[in-house]
Amino acid sequence: MAFVIKKKAVFNYQSPVAMYHDNKSVNKTIMGLLDYQRDMLEEYMKKYDSKNIAIELPTGSGKTLVGLVIGEYRRRKEHEKVVFLCPTNQLVKQVVEHANNKYGIKAIAFCGKQSDYSEKDKSDFLRAESIGVTTYSSLFAQYTFFSDVDIIIMDDVHSSEEYIIDNWTLNINKKDGLFLPLADFFRKYVGEIDYKKLLGTDEEEQTESWCNIVPSALLSSDLNTLESIIDASIGGTNYSNIYTWKRIRENLKECNIYIQKGGIQIRPWIAPTMTHPPFARAKQKILMSATLGKSGELERVTGISKITKLPIVNEWDKKGVGRKFFIIPRLSLGKDSEADVLLALHKITGKSVVLTPNDRVKSTVNEIVSNFSSKTKIYSVKNIEENKQEFIDSENAMVILANRFDGIDFPDDESRLLIIIALPKVVNIQEKFLVSRMGGTVLYSERIRTRIVQAVGRCTRNTRDYSVVCILGSTIIKDLIEPNKLAKYAPELRAEIEFGIENSSEYKEIQDIETQVRSFLSNDEEWQGAETVIVDKRNEFSEQRDKDIRILEKLEESSILEVQFQYAMWKKNYKEAFENISKIISILSMQALNGYRSYWNYIGGTIAYYLVEEGNFEYKSIGLKMFQEVLKDNISVKWITVLEQKLFEVDENEVIDDYVGEILPQLEKILQEYPTKNKLEKHISIILENLTDESDNNGKKFEKGHEELGKVLGYISKNINTDGSPDPYWIIADMCFVSEDKIYKSEKEIPINDAREVATHKKWIQQNEPLITKNTRIYTVFISNSERLDSDAKHIVEDIYYLNYTIFLDWAKRALDTIRTIHTTFVEEGDYEWRKIACTELRKNGITPLNYQKLISQKKLIDLCD
């Protein structure tokens, strides 16, 4: 063959815009850049030499094209190796397909094992002849192929945290061989109750929301044992954990250990990405994000402390992508209507996308749809990743995706119906802990809002696109309907949501929804009037400013120090880490940030103890003070008192716990189910009706009301209804209230048979309830309208308490009134300020678990014989 002679490429373009305009590739179908894309590229050129640049472009606005054009410009002009990162392999393939066949930019997909990479592809990338596209996990792998890149373009960085932090995270579930050895090791540090919850042997739905942290300082002297346990059992877990363990083993002491039902997570606060040489050495990192945020989210997600930020241009922040018609059936038709609404809407559109929080809900939806129509073909995420075209070509199809609220798009006619079921507000145990135990929801307010925006935009991907968005479940309703929350969305999206709320609140039957959906999809005259209303609302909202901007500014200021803290910790420089913590605590001085400040006081006390261990005894008093601040600020982490006593040798004082901190997280879950006052009032009315129904011949209604009362007050409340089982029983932490309910039709004494029945309840609970431990205090109470006991029963009821029906009912009414009161100010889980109000009301009205324990302990059943 003849010699291959390549002429030196001449590159005379002064900007990416000029380069793309002159691109004559036959594969190029997107011929020009839009105005706002050109403007953003011009802004980028002004910061061309910056080390870290974040570019804000909303979902559906073509940020991938902007990122690829920048990468191509630098590759050709500077001869730099450019790698473009995506969260998933499916997105890698999508970006490469668009780059080559729409934008005329040569890009190569690097998916799967390195050993399977084509030699030619590797050569083209290493010689900077093509952009490489791969996943975040591929770049952050210990032995990555991309060990010497110049430019890193991070797409969808706003939703990339899990893909980044996973490389420094051990996730251990019940199926892992490591789970039981670790659970047994943690048992002495977390106590019997949390140990039982961690094992997850109970089937109680209420324990699904439980989580906690294993205090790192308590493990300090036993770290070698913990390391040995992990070393011995890590082979029984998944491969990713093996590689992660190698990475974090030397920094186990600097990690947090979180536990939840059936799961353990070991991870640093923030991914120390700059300790990964390929990432740290890159000449420039470009962060492509749907939102820059104002609270330091990009810094926490990426582990980068200094980022040059380029915000949205041309007022794109006021406009949206496509048109969304929101339907929230629960606001008027109640939760029992949701399955029928799902089926009715799918019948209209023929194709739909359903997003679920987990596989359990996915299976439930699958079953409902399959039972309704065997002709509907159901697709999973795997089906879509392998062959999306089959779904697109189907006339009657539904794709059900579990825990995939972003990353897979269905533009235009691919689907006109998006159904979102119980969108999770937190996605890992660290977030769950900060929200439920520390009252730190404020930290994640922007992140949660971004997740909602990303989720609702799966089926509207361009300005001409449109879809129905149906919200089922209760998890995010408050984030959509509460005025202060709603005001923080972009004006166009806010207008769409508000229009949806106004209509969803007025539905009388499912046919009302069907009529509106048909009008929307056909774009008829009726909808044209609605369109005008939405646009008018958008224009009205455009001038409003975020009222919480000061809080966000403080969080952003803190984020830079948090990143610096993380790198100091990873170097085991505890003094520098402590200095950063002190500055963080000083910044988080606003009352709304108290919950988040509590977390940093806890970490500060822990690091102070590490310093004392090293002989720096001057840190003892400040460490103790930090733990005391947690107790003062936060009511859901009472175990801090144990740290005071064991770490800093504080005298053990008797602390009277009223258990409010235990019930508040569960109370929040319950109140979340009732987004409006009317919904809660309806439920309370049913409880009271059951407790007072005089036609209740067998006592079943009273028992149902008793059980539901316990649930609405935040207890784990059960009524098993098997032979020998008690009537409703309530569990909170290490207390259990077991009842026998006997409301007699006439004035009579309590017969000996009923006394014998209640006398066996304690033993039944000990033998049958998985959440009961040897330390659980069990109070058995006989609730009745009778005030006399058969004297022959005296010898079998010595340990049984008695509560008169009238007294119980008065207390129940007062308790439900208190729930009404605290519901009026409830917005979301983990709101520190609301928790303070709720705590005050519960204590003032005598509704705490300790109050109830004292109420039922005032009189014993045996006293009725006197």
PDB file of C-alpha atoms in Angstrom, residues 602-716:
ATOM      1  CA  TYR A 602     -21.381  16.183  66.675  1.00  0.00           C
ATOM      2  CA  ILE A 603     -18.499  15.857  64.185  1.00  0.00           C
ATOM      3  CA  GLY A 604     -16.562  18.550  66.057  1.00  0.00           C
ATOM      4  CA  GLY A 605     -16.928  16.695  69.357  1.00  0.00           C
ATOM      5  CA  THR A 606     -15.755  13.507  67.650  1.00  0.00           C
ATOM      6  CA  ILE A 607     -12.648  15.147  66.149  1.00  0.00           C
ATOM      7  CA  ALA A 608     -11.892  16.808  69.492  1.00  0.00           C
ATOM      8  CA  TYR A 609     -11.854  13.338  71.044  1.00  0.00           C
ATOM      9  CA  TYR A 610      -9.439  12.120  68.344  1.00  0.00           C
ATOM     10  CA  LEU A 611      -7.145  15.017  69.273  1.00  0.00           C
ATOM     11  CA  VAL A 612      -7.402  14.192  72.981  1.00  0.00           C
ATOM     12  CA  GLU A 613      -6.420  10.610  72.106  1.00  0.00           C
ATOM     13  CA  GLU A 614      -3.255  12.038  70.530  1.00  0.00           C
ATOM     14  CA  GLY A 615      -2.424  13.913  73.734  1.00  0.00           C
ATOM     15  CA  ASN A 616      -3.960  17.291  72.894  1.00  0.00           C
ATOM     16  CA  PHE A 617      -5.920  17.545  76.143  1.00  0.00           C
ATOM     17  CA  GLU A 618      -6.822  21.195  75.584  1.00  0.00           C
ATOM     18  CA  TYR A 619      -9.538  19.976  73.175  1.00  0.00           C
ATOM     19  CA  LYS A 620     -11.431  18.086  75.900  1.00  0.00           C
ATOM     20  CA  SER A 621     -13.544  20.987  77.178  1.00  0.00           C
ATOM     21  CA  ILE A 622     -14.450  22.300  73.720  1.00  0.00           C
ATOM     22  CA  GLY A 623     -15.315  18.781  72.546  1.00  0.00           C
ATOM     23  CA  LEU A 624     -17.607  18.293  75.528  1.00  0.00           C
ATOM     24  CA  LYS A 625     -19.240  21.664  74.866  1.00  0.00           C
ATOM     25  CA  MET A 626     -19.918  20.679  71.249  1.00  0.00           C
ATOM     26  CA  PHE A 627     -21.701  17.493  72.325  1.00  0.00           C
ATOM     27  CA  GLN A 628     -23.753  19.536  74.792  1.00  0.00           C
ATOM     28  CA  GLU A 629     -24.725  21.920  71.983  1.00  0.00           C
ATOM     29  CA  VAL A 630     -26.095  18.951  70.025  1.00  0.00           C
ATOM     30  CA  LEU A 631     -28.307  18.011  72.967  1.00  0.00           C
ATOM     31  CA  LYS A 632     -29.487  21.595  73.257  1.00  0.00           C
ATOM     32  CA  ASP A 633     -30.196  21.992  69.553  1.00  0.00           C
ATOM     33  CA  ASN A 634     -31.410  18.541  68.586  1.00  0.00           C
ATOM     34  CA  ILE A 635     -33.971  16.257  70.173  1.00  0.00           C
ATOM     35  CA  SER A 636     -33.565  13.132  68.010  1.00  0.00           C
ATOM     36  CA  VAL A 637     -30.027  12.083  69.010  1.00  0.00           C
ATOM     37  CA  LYS A 638     -30.223  11.417  72.741  1.00  0.00           C
ATOM     38  CA  TRP A 639     -27.304   8.961  72.466  1.00  0.00           C
ATOM     39  CA  ILE A 640     -25.012  12.000  72.595  1.00  0.00           C
ATOM     40  CA  THR A 641     -25.202  11.712  76.403  1.00  0.00           C
ATOM     41  CA  VAL A 642     -23.434   8.350  76.099  1.00  0.00           C
ATOM     42  CA  LEU A 643     -20.588  10.038  74.214  1.00  0.00           C
ATOM     43  CA  GLU A 644     -20.231  12.669  76.932  1.00  0.00           C
ATOM     44  CA  GLN A 645     -19.942   9.993  79.600  1.00  0.00           C
ATOM     45  CA  LYS A 646     -17.744   7.466  77.795  1.00  0.00           C
ATOM     46  CA  LEU A 647     -15.439   9.803  75.885  1.00  0.00           C
ATOM     47  CA  PHE A 648     -15.026  12.740  78.238  1.00  0.00           C
ATOM     48  CA  GLU A 649     -15.719  10.981  81.571  1.00  0.00           C
ATOM     49  CA  VAL A 650     -18.659  13.176  82.506  1.00  0.00           C
ATOM     50  CA  ASP A 651     -20.540  11.974  85.596  1.00  0.00           C
ATOM     51  CA  GLU A 652     -23.570   9.939  84.621  1.00  0.00           C
ATOM     52  CA  ASN A 653     -26.656  11.938  85.535  1.00  0.00           C
ATOM     53  CA  GLU A 654     -30.136  10.489  85.300  1.00  0.00           C
ATOM     54  CA  VAL A 655     -31.699  11.879  82.144  1.00  0.00           C
ATOM     55  CA  ILE A 656     -35.478  11.652  81.975  1.00  0.00           C
ATOM     56  CA  ASP A 657     -36.379  10.979  78.352  1.00  0.00           C
ATOM     57  CA  ASP A 658     -39.931  11.776  77.274  1.00  0.00           C
ATOM     58  CA  TYR A 659     -39.310  10.059  73.883  1.00  0.00           C
ATOM     59  CA  VAL A 660     -40.443  13.040  71.822  1.00  0.00           C
ATOM     60  CA  GLY A 661     -37.270  12.762  69.763  1.00  0.00           C
ATOM     61  CA  GLU A 662     -38.229   9.197  68.879  1.00  0.00           C
ATOM     62  CA  ILE A 663     -41.779   9.893  67.721  1.00  0.00           C
ATOM     63  CA  LEU A 664     -41.139  13.106  65.756  1.00  0.00           C
ATOM     64  CA  PRO A 665     -39.533  11.488  62.661  1.00  0.00           C
ATOM     65  CA  GLN A 666     -42.426   9.035  62.426  1.00  0.00           C
ATOM     66  CA  LEU A 667     -44.970  11.785  63.101  1.00  0.00           C
ATOM     67  CA  GLU A 668     -43.552  13.625  60.105  1.00  0.00           C
ATOM     68  CA  LYS A 669     -44.078  10.540  57.935  1.00  0.00           C
ATOM     69  CA  ILE A 670     -47.702  10.365  59.067  1.00  0.00           C
ATOM     70  CA  LEU A 671     -48.451  14.075  58.560  1.00  0.00           C
ATOM     71  CA  GLN A 672     -46.915  13.878  55.101  1.00  0.00           C
ATOM     72  CA  GLU A 673     -49.804  11.574  54.152  1.00  0.00           C
ATOM     73  CA  TYR A 674     -52.281  14.412  54.772  1.00  0.00           C
ATOM     74  CA  PRO A 675     -51.302  17.346  52.541  1.00  0.00           C
ATOM     75  CA  THR A 676     -54.423  19.353  53.391  1.00  0.00           C
ATOM     76  CA  LYS A 677     -56.300  20.145  56.592  1.00  0.00           C
ATOM     77  CA  ASN A 678     -59.438  18.449  55.243  1.00  0.00           C
ATOM     78  CA  LYS A 679     -57.609  15.175  54.572  1.00  0.00           C
ATOM     79  CA  LEU A 680     -56.297  15.053  58.144  1.00  0.00           C
ATOM     80  CA  GLU A 681     -59.659  16.051  59.589  1.00  0.00           C
ATOM     81  CA  LYS A 682     -61.371  13.222  57.739  1.00  0.00           C
ATOM     82  CA  HIS A 683     -58.924  10.698  59.202  1.00  0.00           C
ATOM     83  CA  ILE A 684     -59.278  12.105  62.726  1.00  0.00           C
ATOM     84  CA  SER A 685     -63.070  11.952  62.424  1.00  0.00           C
ATOM     85  CA  ILE A 686     -62.880   8.259  61.548  1.00  0.00           C
ATOM     86  CA  ILE A 687     -60.637   7.579  64.567  1.00  0.00           C
ATOM     87  CA  LEU A 688     -63.011   9.385  66.937  1.00  0.00           C
ATOM     88  CA  GLU A 689     -66.037   7.705  65.399  1.00  0.00           C
ATOM     89  CA  ASN A 690     -64.479   4.285  65.975  1.00  0.00           C
ATOM     90  CA  LEU A 691     -63.552   5.147  69.565  1.00  0.00           C
ATOM     91  CA  THR A 692     -67.068   6.344  70.436  1.00  0.00           C
ATOM     92  CA  ASP A 693     -69.396   4.155  68.331  1.00  0.00           C
ATOM     93  CA  GLU A 694     -72.063   2.817  70.728  1.00  0.00           C
ATOM     94  CA  SER A 695     -73.225   0.259  68.132  1.00  0.00           C
ATOM     95  CA  ASP A 696     -69.828  -1.462  68.247  1.00  0.00           C
ATOM     96  CA  ASN A 697     -71.007  -4.840  69.532  1.00  0.00           C
ATOM     97  CA  ASN A 698     -67.730  -6.771  69.420  1.00  0.00           C
ATOM     98  CA  GLY A 699     -65.289  -3.944  70.135  1.00  0.00           C
ATOM     99  CA  LYS A 700     -63.590  -4.195  66.732  1.00  0.00           C
ATOM    100  CA  LYS A 701     -64.245  -0.558  65.842  1.00  0.00           C
ATOM    101  CA  PHE A 702     -62.805   0.632  69.145  1.00  0.00           C
ATOM    102  CA  GLU A 703     -59.700  -1.498  68.582  1.00  0.00           C
ATOM    103  CA  LYS A 704     -59.324  -0.044  65.079  1.00  0.00           C
ATOM    104  CA  GLY A 705     -59.606   3.497  66.426  1.00  0.00           C
ATOM    105  CA  HIS A 706     -57.118   2.657  69.182  1.00  0.00           C
ATOM    106  CA  GLU A 707     -54.635   1.252  66.641  1.00  0.00           C
ATOM    107  CA  GLU A 708     -54.970   4.234  64.275  1.00  0.00           C
ATOM    108  CA  LEU A 709     -54.600   6.663  67.191  1.00  0.00           C
ATOM    109  CA  GLY A 710     -51.221   5.102  67.958  1.00  0.00           C
ATOM    110  CA  LYS A 711     -50.102   5.437  64.352  1.00  0.00           C
ATOM    111  CA  VAL A 712     -51.109   9.081  64.038  1.00  0.00           C
ATOM    112  CA  LEU A 713     -49.205   9.821  67.268  1.00  0.00           C
ATOM    113  CA  GLY A 714     -45.985   8.374  65.826  1.00  0.00           C
ATOM    114  CA  TYR A 715     -45.876   4.944  67.478  1.00  0.00           C
ATOM    115  CA  ILE A 716     -45.390   1.596  65.813  1.00  0.00           C
TER     116      ILE A 716
END
